Amino acid sequence: MIDIMGIDFINRVAKTSFILSLIQFPFTAVYWSFQNASGIFIGCLWGAANILLIKYIITGLLTPKPSSSKRKMLILGFIKFPLLYGIGFLLLEIGYFSAISLLIGFTIIFLVALLKALGIYLIDNKIINTELPNRYNRSSIK
């Protein structure tokens, strides 16, 4: 099995999701609405924060020094569960953002993870060739 779920993979997925949410913002604001564009952006930020907090909690639980990480795990657990989910509830409750826009934003991170994993799989199994043809090789250019 391919090791695609490394720490760096999760960081890249969160970063790419954030960039994708920034790219979508002006287009969605013009063609749908500013509120929905904002909802997608906020939902994506919420999803990225969620996945990063999960990463920090899991890596903290797997560290060899559990005594120093207990306080950190409690703080991260408090941030993730009551605070992050409370913010998600408030985002839905205030009614400014539509639930569908928040859901679209929240699922962007899963779409990015799927596409990145698929790209890694296709490149590693030589289904997609990443080498330049010989005609573009620097040594063949005169």
mmCIF file of C-alpha atoms in Angstrom:
data_model
loop_
_atom_site.group_PDB
_atom_site.id
_atom_site.type_symbol
_atom_site.label_atom_id
_atom_site.label_comp_id
_atom_site.label_asym_id
_atom_site.label_seq_id
_atom_site.Cartn_x
_atom_site.Cartn_y
_atom_site.Cartn_z
ATOM 1 C CA MET A 1 0.000 0.000 0.000
ATOM 2 C CA ILE A 2 1.204 3.516 -0.756
ATOM 3 C CA ASP A 3 2.034 5.680 2.249
ATOM 4 C CA ILE A 4 0.122 8.811 1.268
ATOM 5 C CA MET A 5 -1.240 9.754 4.660
ATOM 6 C CA GLY A 6 1.938 11.166 6.113
ATOM 7 C CA ILE A 7 2.082 14.351 8.132
ATOM 8 C CA ASP A 8 3.287 16.295 5.114
ATOM 9 C CA PHE A 9 0.362 14.994 3.063
ATOM 10 C CA ILE A 10 -2.150 16.350 5.582
ATOM 11 C CA ASN A 11 -0.406 19.725 5.685
ATOM 12 C CA ARG A 12 -0.391 19.935 1.876
ATOM 13 C CA VAL A 13 -4.069 18.995 1.681
ATOM 14 C CA ALA A 14 -5.010 21.712 4.193
ATOM 15 C CA LYS A 15 -2.892 24.305 2.366
ATOM 16 C CA THR A 16 -4.229 23.365 -1.065
ATOM 17 C CA SER A 17 -7.815 23.435 0.238
ATOM 18 C CA PHE A 18 -7.271 26.922 1.623
ATOM 19 C CA ILE A 19 -5.826 28.111 -1.707
ATOM 20 C CA LEU A 20 -8.719 26.514 -3.601
ATOM 21 C CA SER A 21 -11.226 28.274 -1.338
ATOM 22 C CA LEU A 22 -9.498 31.587 -2.054
ATOM 23 C CA ILE A 23 -9.625 30.927 -5.800
ATOM 24 C CA GLN A 24 -13.320 30.041 -5.726
ATOM 25 C CA PHE A 25 -14.305 33.107 -3.703
ATOM 26 C CA PRO A 26 -14.530 35.799 -6.429
ATOM 27 C CA PHE A 27 -16.214 33.475 -8.925
ATOM 28 C CA THR A 28 -18.777 32.205 -6.439
ATOM 29 C CA ALA A 29 -19.412 35.727 -5.156
ATOM 30 C CA VAL A 30 -20.168 36.967 -8.678
ATOM 31 C CA TYR A 31 -22.113 34.000 -10.037
ATOM 32 C CA TRP A 32 -23.878 32.756 -6.896
ATOM 33 C CA SER A 33 -23.752 35.223 -3.988
ATOM 34 C CA PHE A 34 -21.323 36.834 -1.584
ATOM 35 C CA GLN A 35 -22.916 35.010 1.357
ATOM 36 C CA ASN A 36 -22.478 31.620 -0.276
ATOM 37 C CA ALA A 37 -18.895 32.413 -1.306
ATOM 38 C CA SER A 38 -18.173 33.425 2.284
ATOM 39 C CA GLY A 39 -19.875 30.263 3.540
ATOM 40 C CA ILE A 40 -17.716 28.073 1.318
ATOM 41 C CA PHE A 41 -14.587 29.904 2.476
ATOM 42 C CA ILE A 42 -15.531 29.657 6.173
ATOM 43 C CA GLY A 43 -16.536 26.003 5.762
ATOM 44 C CA CYS A 44 -13.179 25.245 4.186
ATOM 45 C CA LEU A 45 -11.330 26.987 7.009
ATOM 46 C CA TRP A 46 -13.400 25.018 9.517
ATOM 47 C CA GLY A 47 -12.607 21.738 7.730
ATOM 48 C CA ALA A 48 -8.894 22.540 7.528
ATOM 49 C CA ALA A 49 -8.800 23.438 11.226
ATOM 50 C CA ASN A 50 -10.630 20.208 12.001
ATOM 51 C CA ILE A 51 -8.226 17.980 10.065
ATOM 52 C CA LEU A 52 -5.152 19.768 11.440
ATOM 53 C CA LEU A 53 -6.394 19.427 15.016
ATOM 54 C CA ILE A 54 -7.012 15.722 14.431
ATOM 55 C CA LYS A 55 -3.444 15.434 13.124
ATOM 56 C CA TYR A 56 -2.011 17.188 16.185
ATOM 57 C CA ILE A 57 -4.071 15.108 18.602
ATOM 58 C CA ILE A 58 -3.092 11.801 16.955
ATOM 59 C CA THR A 59 0.594 12.689 16.723
ATOM 60 C CA GLY A 60 0.499 13.892 20.324
ATOM 61 C CA LEU A 61 -1.001 10.613 21.480
ATOM 62 C CA LEU A 62 1.649 8.640 19.633
ATOM 63 C CA THR A 63 4.656 10.534 21.020
ATOM 64 C CA PRO A 64 7.046 8.592 23.239
ATOM 65 C CA LYS A 65 6.803 11.182 26.070
ATOM 66 C CA PRO A 66 3.169 10.963 27.208
ATOM 67 C CA SER A 67 3.719 12.992 30.412
ATOM 68 C CA SER A 68 4.601 16.196 28.552
ATOM 69 C CA SER A 69 1.869 15.767 25.985
ATOM 70 C CA LYS A 70 -1.068 15.182 28.362
ATOM 71 C CA ARG A 71 -1.624 18.889 28.917
ATOM 72 C CA LYS A 72 -1.230 19.566 25.204
ATOM 73 C CA MET A 73 -3.753 16.825 24.352
ATOM 74 C CA LEU A 74 -6.259 18.273 26.827
ATOM 75 C CA ILE A 75 -5.893 21.738 25.325
ATOM 76 C CA LEU A 76 -6.180 20.436 21.762
ATOM 77 C CA GLY A 77 -9.144 18.276 22.735
ATOM 78 C CA PHE A 78 -10.842 21.298 24.274
ATOM 79 C CA ILE A 79 -10.185 23.358 21.161
ATOM 80 C CA LYS A 80 -11.392 20.640 18.803
ATOM 81 C CA PHE A 81 -14.470 19.241 20.447
ATOM 82 C CA PRO A 82 -16.422 21.902 22.317
ATOM 83 C CA LEU A 83 -14.896 25.001 20.718
ATOM 84 C CA LEU A 84 -14.580 23.975 17.062
ATOM 85 C CA TYR A 85 -17.891 22.127 17.004
ATOM 86 C CA GLY A 86 -19.535 24.988 18.908
ATOM 87 C CA ILE A 87 -18.332 27.380 16.226
ATOM 88 C CA GLY A 88 -19.761 25.047 13.578
ATOM 89 C CA PHE A 89 -23.104 25.028 15.383
ATOM 90 C CA LEU A 90 -23.104 28.824 15.667
ATOM 91 C CA LEU A 91 -22.284 29.185 11.970
ATOM 92 C CA LEU A 92 -25.394 27.167 11.179
ATOM 93 C CA GLU A 93 -27.520 28.811 13.856
ATOM 94 C CA ILE A 94 -26.895 32.459 12.918
ATOM 95 C CA GLY A 95 -28.380 31.807 9.493
ATOM 96 C CA TYR A 96 -26.127 34.184 7.536
ATOM 97 C CA PHE A 97 -24.426 31.341 5.684
ATOM 98 C CA SER A 98 -26.494 28.693 3.954
ATOM 99 C CA ALA A 99 -25.959 25.173 5.204
ATOM 100 C CA ILE A 100 -25.131 23.999 1.679
ATOM 101 C CA SER A 101 -22.326 26.556 1.292
ATOM 102 C CA LEU A 102 -20.792 25.533 4.623
ATOM 103 C CA LEU A 103 -21.078 21.882 3.642
ATOM 104 C CA ILE A 104 -19.439 22.520 0.260
ATOM 105 C CA GLY A 105 -16.590 24.351 1.987
ATOM 106 C CA PHE A 106 -16.192 21.613 4.573
ATOM 107 C CA THR A 107 -15.984 18.896 1.925
ATOM 108 C CA ILE A 108 -13.410 20.695 -0.236
ATOM 109 C CA ILE A 109 -10.672 19.206 1.954
ATOM 110 C CA PHE A 110 -11.899 15.676 1.183
ATOM 111 C CA LEU A 111 -12.016 16.379 -2.535
ATOM 112 C CA VAL A 112 -8.464 17.747 -2.443
ATOM 113 C CA ALA A 113 -7.267 14.722 -0.437
ATOM 114 C CA LEU A 114 -8.891 12.353 -2.936
ATOM 115 C CA LEU A 115 -7.369 14.116 -5.937
ATOM 116 C CA LYS A 116 -3.912 14.325 -4.358
ATOM 117 C CA ALA A 117 -4.005 10.631 -3.405
ATOM 118 C CA LEU A 118 -5.187 9.729 -6.905
ATOM 119 C CA GLY A 119 -2.361 11.770 -8.429
ATOM 120 C CA ILE A 120 0.209 10.049 -6.232
ATOM 121 C CA TYR A 121 -1.216 6.643 -7.152
ATOM 122 C CA LEU A 122 -1.209 7.378 -10.884
ATOM 123 C CA ILE A 123 2.352 8.717 -10.848
ATOM 124 C CA ASP A 124 3.744 5.939 -8.614
ATOM 125 C CA ASN A 125 2.228 3.222 -10.791
ATOM 126 C CA LYS A 126 3.565 4.847 -13.981
ATOM 127 C CA ILE A 127 0.053 5.355 -15.337
ATOM 128 C CA ILE A 128 0.937 9.007 -15.831
ATOM 129 C CA ASN A 129 4.402 9.683 -17.177
ATOM 130 C CA THR A 130 6.137 12.669 -15.605
ATOM 131 C CA GLU A 131 9.313 12.536 -17.706
ATOM 132 C CA LEU A 132 9.842 14.915 -20.590
ATOM 133 C CA PRO A 133 10.062 13.454 -24.083
ATOM 134 C CA ASN A 134 13.536 13.286 -25.625
ATOM 135 C CA ARG A 135 12.837 16.224 -27.912
ATOM 136 C CA TYR A 136 12.607 18.477 -24.826
ATOM 137 C CA ASN A 137 15.756 17.136 -23.215
ATOM 138 C CA ARG A 138 18.375 19.892 -22.728
ATOM 139 C CA SER A 139 21.167 17.729 -24.090
ATOM 140 C CA SER A 140 19.342 17.320 -27.415
ATOM 141 C CA ILE A 141 18.786 21.077 -27.900
ATOM 142 C CA LYS A 142 21.512 22.576 -30.104
#
